[in-house]
Short mmCIF file of C-alpha atoms in Angstrom, two decimals:
data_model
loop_
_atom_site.label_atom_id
_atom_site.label_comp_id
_atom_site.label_asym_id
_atom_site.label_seq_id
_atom_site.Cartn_x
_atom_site.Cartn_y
_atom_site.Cartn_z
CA UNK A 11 -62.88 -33.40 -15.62
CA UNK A 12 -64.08 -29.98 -16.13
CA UNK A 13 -67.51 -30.63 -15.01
CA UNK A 14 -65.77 -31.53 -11.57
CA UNK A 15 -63.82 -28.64 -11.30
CA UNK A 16 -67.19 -26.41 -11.72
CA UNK A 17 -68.80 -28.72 -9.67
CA UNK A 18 -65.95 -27.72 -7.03
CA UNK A 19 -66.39 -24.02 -7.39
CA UNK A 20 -69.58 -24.11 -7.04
CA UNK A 21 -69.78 -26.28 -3.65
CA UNK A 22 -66.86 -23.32 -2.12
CA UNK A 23 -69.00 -20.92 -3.15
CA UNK A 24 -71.92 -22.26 -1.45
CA UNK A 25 -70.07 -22.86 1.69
CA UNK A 26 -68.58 -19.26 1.38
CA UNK A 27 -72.12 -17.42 1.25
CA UNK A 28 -73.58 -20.04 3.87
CA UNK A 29 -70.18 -19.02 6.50
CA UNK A 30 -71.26 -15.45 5.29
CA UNK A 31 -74.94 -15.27 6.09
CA UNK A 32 -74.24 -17.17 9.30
CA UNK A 33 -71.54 -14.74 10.49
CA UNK A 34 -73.51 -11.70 9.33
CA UNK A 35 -76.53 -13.20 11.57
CA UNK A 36 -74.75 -13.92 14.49
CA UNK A 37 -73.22 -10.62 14.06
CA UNK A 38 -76.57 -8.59 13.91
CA UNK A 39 -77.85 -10.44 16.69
CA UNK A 40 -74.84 -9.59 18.57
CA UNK A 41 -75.01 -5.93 18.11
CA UNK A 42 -78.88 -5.80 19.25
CA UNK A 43 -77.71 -7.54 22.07
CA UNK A 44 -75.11 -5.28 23.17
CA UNK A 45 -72.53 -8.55 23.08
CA UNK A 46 -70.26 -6.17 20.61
CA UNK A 47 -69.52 -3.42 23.08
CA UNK A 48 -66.28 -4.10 25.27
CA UNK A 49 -66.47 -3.34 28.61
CA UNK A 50 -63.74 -2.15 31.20
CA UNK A 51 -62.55 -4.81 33.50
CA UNK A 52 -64.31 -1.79 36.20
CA UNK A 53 -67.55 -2.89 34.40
CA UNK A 54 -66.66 -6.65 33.85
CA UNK A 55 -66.00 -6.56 37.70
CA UNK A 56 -68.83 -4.69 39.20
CA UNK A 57 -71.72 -6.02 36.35
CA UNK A 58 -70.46 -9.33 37.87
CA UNK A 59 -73.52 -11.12 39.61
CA UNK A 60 -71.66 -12.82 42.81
CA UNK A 61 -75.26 -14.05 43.92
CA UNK A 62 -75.14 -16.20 41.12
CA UNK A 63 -71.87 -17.11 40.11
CA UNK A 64 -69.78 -17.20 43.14
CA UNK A 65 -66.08 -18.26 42.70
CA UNK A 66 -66.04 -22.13 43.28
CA UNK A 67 -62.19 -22.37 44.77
CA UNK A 68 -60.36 -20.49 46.97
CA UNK A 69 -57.85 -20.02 44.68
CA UNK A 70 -60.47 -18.19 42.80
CA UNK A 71 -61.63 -16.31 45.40
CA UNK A 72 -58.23 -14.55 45.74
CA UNK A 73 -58.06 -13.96 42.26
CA UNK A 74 -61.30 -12.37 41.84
CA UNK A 75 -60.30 -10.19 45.06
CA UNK A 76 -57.02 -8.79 43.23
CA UNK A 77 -58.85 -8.53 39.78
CA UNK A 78 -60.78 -5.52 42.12
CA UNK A 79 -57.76 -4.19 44.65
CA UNK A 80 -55.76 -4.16 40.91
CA UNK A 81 -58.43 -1.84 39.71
CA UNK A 82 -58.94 0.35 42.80
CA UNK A 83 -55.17 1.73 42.28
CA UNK A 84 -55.19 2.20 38.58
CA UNK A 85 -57.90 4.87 39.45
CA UNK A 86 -60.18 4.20 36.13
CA UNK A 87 -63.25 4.54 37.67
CA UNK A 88 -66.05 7.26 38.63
CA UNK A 89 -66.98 7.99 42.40
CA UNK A 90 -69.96 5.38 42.25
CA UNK A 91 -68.04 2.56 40.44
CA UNK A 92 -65.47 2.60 43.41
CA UNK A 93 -68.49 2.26 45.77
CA UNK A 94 -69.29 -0.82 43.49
CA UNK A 95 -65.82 -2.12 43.63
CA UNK A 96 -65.89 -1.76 47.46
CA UNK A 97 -69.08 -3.60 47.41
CA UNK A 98 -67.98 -6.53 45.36
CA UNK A 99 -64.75 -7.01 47.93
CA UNK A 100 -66.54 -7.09 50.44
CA UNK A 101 -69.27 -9.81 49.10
CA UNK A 102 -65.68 -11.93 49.60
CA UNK A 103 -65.48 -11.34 52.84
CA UNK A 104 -66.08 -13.81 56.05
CA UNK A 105 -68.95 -12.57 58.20
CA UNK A 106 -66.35 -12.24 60.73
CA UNK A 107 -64.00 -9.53 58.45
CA UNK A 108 -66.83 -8.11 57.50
CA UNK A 109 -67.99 -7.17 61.11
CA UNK A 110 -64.20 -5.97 62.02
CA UNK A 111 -64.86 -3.76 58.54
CA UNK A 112 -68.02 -1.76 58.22
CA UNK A 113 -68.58 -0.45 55.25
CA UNK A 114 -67.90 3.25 55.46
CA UNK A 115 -64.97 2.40 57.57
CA UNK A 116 -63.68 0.04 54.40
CA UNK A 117 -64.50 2.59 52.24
CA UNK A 118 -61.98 5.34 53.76
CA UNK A 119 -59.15 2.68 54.19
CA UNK A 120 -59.78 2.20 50.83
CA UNK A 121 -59.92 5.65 49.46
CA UNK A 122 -56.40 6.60 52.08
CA UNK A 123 -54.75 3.62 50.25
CA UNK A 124 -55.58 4.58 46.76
CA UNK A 125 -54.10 8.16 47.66
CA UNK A 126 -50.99 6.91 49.08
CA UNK A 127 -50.52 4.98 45.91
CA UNK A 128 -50.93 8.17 43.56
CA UNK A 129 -48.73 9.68 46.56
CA UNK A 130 -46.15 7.46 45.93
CA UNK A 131 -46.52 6.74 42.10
CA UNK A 132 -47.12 3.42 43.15
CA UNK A 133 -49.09 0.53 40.99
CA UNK A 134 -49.70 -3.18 40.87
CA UNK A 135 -48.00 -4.18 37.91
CA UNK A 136 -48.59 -8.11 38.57
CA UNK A 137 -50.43 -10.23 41.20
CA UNK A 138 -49.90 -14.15 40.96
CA UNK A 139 -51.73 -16.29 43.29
CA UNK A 140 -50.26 -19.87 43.83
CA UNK A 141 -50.73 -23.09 41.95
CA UNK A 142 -53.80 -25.28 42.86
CA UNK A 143 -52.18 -27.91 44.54
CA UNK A 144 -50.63 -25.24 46.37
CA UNK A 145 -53.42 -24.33 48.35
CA UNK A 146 -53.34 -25.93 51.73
CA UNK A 147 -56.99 -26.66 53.26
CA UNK A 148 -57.74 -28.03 56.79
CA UNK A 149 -60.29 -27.91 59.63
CA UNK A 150 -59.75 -25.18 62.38
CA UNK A 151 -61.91 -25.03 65.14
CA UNK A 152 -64.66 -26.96 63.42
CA UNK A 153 -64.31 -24.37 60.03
CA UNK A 154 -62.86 -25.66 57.07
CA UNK A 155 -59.98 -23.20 55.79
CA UNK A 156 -58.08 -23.05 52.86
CA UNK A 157 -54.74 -21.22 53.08
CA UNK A 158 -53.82 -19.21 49.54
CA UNK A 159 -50.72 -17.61 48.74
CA UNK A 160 -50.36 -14.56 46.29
CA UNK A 161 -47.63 -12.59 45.26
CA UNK A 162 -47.89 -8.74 43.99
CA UNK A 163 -45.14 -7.30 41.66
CA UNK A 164 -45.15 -3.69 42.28
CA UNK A 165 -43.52 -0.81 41.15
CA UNK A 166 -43.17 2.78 42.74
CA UNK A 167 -41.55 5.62 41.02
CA UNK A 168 -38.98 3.57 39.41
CA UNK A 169 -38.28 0.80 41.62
CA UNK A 170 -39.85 -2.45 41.83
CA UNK A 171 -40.63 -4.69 44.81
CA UNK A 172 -42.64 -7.92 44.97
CA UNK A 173 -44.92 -8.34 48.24
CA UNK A 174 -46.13 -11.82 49.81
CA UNK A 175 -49.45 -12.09 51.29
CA UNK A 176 -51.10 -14.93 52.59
CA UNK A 177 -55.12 -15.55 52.47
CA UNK A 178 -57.06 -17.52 55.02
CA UNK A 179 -60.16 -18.39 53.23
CA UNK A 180 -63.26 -20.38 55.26
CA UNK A 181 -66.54 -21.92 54.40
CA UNK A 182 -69.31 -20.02 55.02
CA UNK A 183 -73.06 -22.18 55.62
CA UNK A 184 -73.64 -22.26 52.13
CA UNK A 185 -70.84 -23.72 51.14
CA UNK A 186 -68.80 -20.42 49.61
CA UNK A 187 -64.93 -19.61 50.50
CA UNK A 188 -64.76 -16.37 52.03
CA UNK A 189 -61.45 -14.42 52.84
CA UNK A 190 -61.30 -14.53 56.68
CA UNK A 191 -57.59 -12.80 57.01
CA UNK A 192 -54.50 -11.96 54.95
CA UNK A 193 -51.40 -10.51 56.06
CA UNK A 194 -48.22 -9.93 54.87
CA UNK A 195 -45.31 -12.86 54.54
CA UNK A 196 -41.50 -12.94 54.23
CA UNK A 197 -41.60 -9.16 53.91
CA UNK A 198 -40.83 -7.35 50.58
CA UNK A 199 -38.41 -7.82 47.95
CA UNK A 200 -36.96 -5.31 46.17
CA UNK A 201 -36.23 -5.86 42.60
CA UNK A 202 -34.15 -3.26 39.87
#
């Protein structure tokens, strides 16, 4: 009986110091790696390669388009990260939106919007897009489109209002949704 019980402690402590090493390993090889340092959802966003890992849904699309407007108002950025932000938007974009929206043009809409947000102490505290079997998709003149709804929760000073917009998203040749539109729906409620 006793001879089991050591035989016991001495298979935990194997598996202890085995879990150990491994974790200290992994560990080590995460810190050369730079794996351990946490980056700001700024540097999550703009580090993101879009070339490479496109959003595969519509629904996806949106999201990863108010994961960025999100960050443009919470103003946690330097001068060149916004110019990164703005550049990772508009890699979303439909050739068509994009044309209708040069870049320095985008650029100072975005930079008057940010300052009318500080102006008005005004943030996104929320922005839901809709379910997946939500989204609506059908052909239009020849383009397939996907129609994705998204609602913003958003406070200024110290009321709070929820926004509907609505994204037209098409196909471009390579098979990628891109936002072609948006606009405001149902106008805005307020909420106390």
């Amino acid at each position: 009986m006793k001879k089991n019980i050591n035989k016991a402690i001495f298979a935990i402590v194997c598996i202890v110091l085995i879990v150990g090493f491994y974790y200290a390993s992994v560990n080590r090889s995460k810190q050369a790696s730079g794996e351990l340092s946490e980056l700001t959802e700024v540097e999550k966003l703009i580090t993101e390669n879009l070339d490479k890992s496109y959003p595969k849904t519509p629904r996806a699309v949106v999201s990863l388009y108010n994961r960025i407007i999100t960050s443009y108002y919470k103003g946690e950025y330097t001068e060149d990260q916004l110019e990164k932000l703005g550049d990772q938007a508009r890699m979303l974009f439909d050739d068509e939106l994009l044309a209708n929206n040069p870049r320095d043009q985008y650029m100072e809409n975005v930079r008057a919007d940010i300052a009318d947000y500080k102006a008005r102490s005004k943030t996104i505290v929320n922005a839901t897009v809709c379910d997946p079997d939500e989204v609506k998709e059908q052909i239009v003149d020849g383009y397939e489109c996907a129609y994705v709804s998204c609602s913003y929760f958003v406070q200024e000073g110290k009321q709070y209002s929820r926004t509907h917009q609505m994204y037209v998203l098409r196909k471009d040749e390579d098979g990628r949704w891109k936002i072609f539109v948006f606009y405001q729906m149902n106008g805005e409620t307020a909420d106390e």
